[in-house]
Amino acid sequence: MISLIPTVTIEIGTEVESSPDSYGDIVFNYIYETVDGCLLAPYSSIERSAPFSLLDETKILVHIPTSFKKSLHNARIQYNGVTYKVLGNPVPYSWSPAPWNREVICEEVPFDE
């Protein structure tokens, strides 16, 4: 079936723990996985009180397909050459008639954190 809704392909990076560095700190790396069929839209907060430009917006809203089952806690999303961090730990809806069951708010990572 052909969908009339334009979807995109993104890369979702889930956090994996690696060995401690030379200072004994735990270092986290990301394993990226390609996910097809995501919906992506700019996110805008209605809590702003001053005028702003949509070009300055650094958040996006992503709807993740039901086929992606992993936790998104501290995850990263890459789309169109930009890396975003997932805010919070969004859990899947208990039931959804649509092929997407998670609504994820992401904020752009301005540098490699």
Coordinates of N, CA and C in Angstrom, one line a residue, residues 22-99:
S22 N 40.8 6.6 31.0 CA 42.0 6.6 31.8 C 41.8 7.2 33.2
Y23 N 40.7 8.0 33.3 CA 40.4 8.6 34.6 C 39.4 7.7 35.4
G24 N 38.9 6.6 34.9 CA 38.0 5.8 35.5 C 36.5 6.1 35.3
D25 N 36.3 7.1 34.4 CA 34.9 7.6 34.1 C 34.3 6.6 33.1
I26 N 33.0 6.3 33.3 CA 32.3 5.5 32.3 C 32.1 6.3 31.1
V27 N 32.4 5.8 29.9 CA 32.2 6.5 28.6 C 31.0 5.8 27.9
F28 N 30.1 6.6 27.4 CA 28.9 6.0 26.7 C 29.1 6.2 25.2
N29 N 28.9 5.2 24.4 CA 28.9 5.3 23.0 C 27.5 5.1 22.4
Y30 N 27.3 5.4 21.2 CA 26.0 5.2 20.6 C 26.1 4.3 19.4
I31 N 25.2 3.3 19.4 CA 25.1 2.4 18.3 C 23.9 2.9 17.5
Y32 N 24.1 3.3 16.2 CA 23.0 3.9 15.4 C 22.4 2.8 14.5
E33 N 21.1 2.9 14.4 CA 20.2 2.0 13.6 C 19.3 2.8 12.7
T34 N 19.2 2.4 11.5 CA 18.3 3.1 10.5 C 16.9 2.7 10.7
V35 N 16.0 3.7 10.8 CA 14.6 3.5 11.1 C 13.8 4.2 9.9
D36 N 13.1 3.5 9.2 CA 12.3 4.0 8.1 C 10.9 4.3 8.5
G37 N 10.2 5.2 7.8 CA 8.8 5.5 8.1 C 8.5 6.4 9.2
C38 N 9.4 7.3 9.6 CA 9.1 8.2 10.7 C 8.5 9.5 10.2
L39 N 7.7 10.1 11.0 CA 7.1 11.4 10.7 C 7.9 12.4 11.5
L40 N 8.2 13.5 10.8 CA 9.1 14.5 11.4 C 8.5 15.9 11.2
A41 N 8.5 16.7 12.2 CA 7.9 18.1 12.1 C 8.7 19.0 13.1
P42 N 8.7 20.3 12.7 CA 9.3 21.3 13.7 C 8.5 21.3 14.9
Y43 N 9.1 21.5 16.0 CA 8.4 21.6 17.3 C 8.5 23.0 17.8
S44 N 7.4 23.6 18.2 CA 7.4 24.9 18.7 C 6.6 25.0 20.0
S45 N 7.2 25.6 21.0 CA 6.6 25.7 22.3 C 5.6 26.9 22.3
I46 N 4.4 26.7 22.9 CA 3.5 27.8 23.0 C 3.7 28.6 24.2
E47 N 4.8 28.2 25.0 CA 5.1 28.9 26.2 C 6.0 30.1 26.0
R48 N 6.4 30.4 24.8 CA 7.2 31.6 24.6 C 6.5 32.9 24.7
S49 N 7.1 33.9 25.2 CA 6.5 35.1 25.4 C 7.0 36.2 24.4
A50 N 8.2 36.0 23.9 CA 8.7 37.0 23.0 C 8.6 36.5 21.5
P51 N 8.6 37.4 20.6 CA 8.6 37.0 19.2 C 9.9 36.2 18.9
F52 N 9.7 35.2 18.0 CA 10.9 34.5 17.6 C 10.8 34.1 16.1
S53 N 11.9 33.7 15.6 CA 12.0 33.3 14.2 C 12.0 31.7 14.2
L54 N 11.2 31.1 13.3 CA 11.2 29.7 13.2 C 12.5 29.2 12.7
L55 N 13.4 30.0 12.1 CA 14.7 29.6 11.7 C 15.6 29.4 12.9
D56 N 15.2 30.0 14.1 CA 16.0 29.8 15.3 C 15.6 28.6 16.1
E57 N 14.6 27.9 15.7 CA 14.0 26.7 16.4 C 15.0 25.6 16.3
T58 N 15.3 25.0 17.5 CA 16.3 23.9 17.6 C 15.6 22.6 18.0
K59 N 14.3 22.5 18.0 CA 13.7 21.3 18.4 C 12.8 20.7 17.3
I60 N 12.7 19.4 17.3 CA 11.8 18.7 16.3 C 11.0 17.7 17.1
L61 N 9.9 17.3 16.4 CA 9.0 16.3 16.9 C 9.0 15.2 16.0
V62 N 9.3 14.0 16.5 CA 9.4 12.8 15.7 C 8.4 11.7 16.2
H63 N 7.7 11.1 15.2 CA 6.8 10.0 15.5 C 7.5 8.8 15.1
I64 N 7.8 7.9 16.0 CA 8.6 6.6 15.8 C 7.6 5.5 15.4
P65 N 7.9 4.7 14.4 CA 7.0 3.5 14.1 C 7.0 2.5 15.2
T66 N 5.9 1.7 15.2 CA 5.8 0.7 16.2 C 6.8 -0.4 16.0
S67 N 7.5 -0.5 14.9 CA 8.5 -1.6 14.7 C 9.8 -1.3 15.6
F68 N 10.0 -0.1 16.0 CA 11.2 0.2 16.8 C 10.8 0.0 18.3
K69 N 11.4 -1.0 18.9 CA 11.0 -1.4 20.3 C 12.0 -1.0 21.4
K70 N 13.2 -0.5 21.1 CA 14.2 -0.1 22.1 C 13.8 1.1 22.9
S71 N 14.4 1.2 24.0 CA 14.2 2.4 24.9 C 14.9 3.6 24.2
L72 N 14.3 4.8 24.4 CA 14.9 6.0 23.9 C 15.5 6.9 24.9
H73 N 15.8 6.3 26.1 CA 16.4 7.0 27.2 C 17.8 7.4 26.8
N74 N 18.1 8.7 26.8 CA 19.4 9.3 26.4 C 19.8 8.9 25.0
A75 N 18.9 8.8 24.2 CA 19.1 8.4 22.8 C 19.5 9.6 21.9
R76 N 20.0 9.4 20.8 CA 20.3 10.5 19.8 C 19.6 10.1 18.5
I77 N 19.2 11.2 17.8 CA 18.6 11.0 16.5 C 19.3 11.8 15.5
Q78 N 19.7 11.2 14.4 CA 20.4 12.0 13.3 C 19.4 12.1 12.1
Y79 N 19.3 13.3 11.7 CA 18.4 13.5 10.5 C 19.0 14.7 9.7
N80 N 19.2 14.5 8.4 CA 19.7 15.5 7.5 C 21.0 16.2 8.0
G81 N 21.9 15.3 8.5 CA 23.2 15.8 8.9 C 23.2 16.5 10.3
V82 N 22.1 16.5 11.0 CA 22.1 17.2 12.3 C 21.8 16.1 13.4
T83 N 22.4 16.2 14.5 CA 22.2 15.3 15.6 C 21.3 16.0 16.7
Y84 N 20.3 15.2 17.1 CA 19.4 15.7 18.1 C 19.4 14.8 19.3
K85 N 19.2 15.3 20.5 CA 19.1 14.4 21.7 C 17.6 14.3 22.1
V86 N 17.2 13.1 22.5 CA 15.8 12.8 22.9 C 15.6 13.4 24.2
L87 N 14.6 14.2 24.4 CA 14.2 14.7 25.7 C 13.4 13.8 26.5
G88 N 13.8 13.4 27.7 CA 13.1 12.5 28.5 C 13.2 11.0 28.1
N89 N 12.3 10.2 28.5 CA 12.3 8.8 28.1 C 10.9 8.5 27.6
P90 N 10.5 8.8 26.3 CA 9.2 8.6 25.9 C 8.9 7.1 25.8
V91 N 7.7 6.7 26.3 CA 7.3 5.3 26.3 C 6.2 5.2 25.2
P92 N 6.1 4.0 24.6 CA 5.1 3.7 23.5 C 3.7 3.9 24.1
Y93 N 2.8 4.3 23.2 CA 1.4 4.3 23.6 C 0.9 2.8 23.8
S94 N -0.1 2.6 24.7 CA -0.5 1.3 24.9 C -1.2 0.7 23.6
W95 N -1.8 1.6 22.9 CA -2.5 1.1 21.6 C -2.5 2.3 20.7
S96 N -2.3 2.1 19.4 CA -2.4 3.2 18.5 C -2.9 2.7 17.1
P97 N -3.9 3.3 16.6 CA -4.4 2.9 15.3 C -3.5 3.2 14.1
A98 N -2.6 4.1 14.4 CA -1.6 4.5 13.3 C -0.4 3.7 13.4
P99 N 0.5 3.7 12.4 CA 1.7 2.9 12.5 C 2.8 3.5 13.4

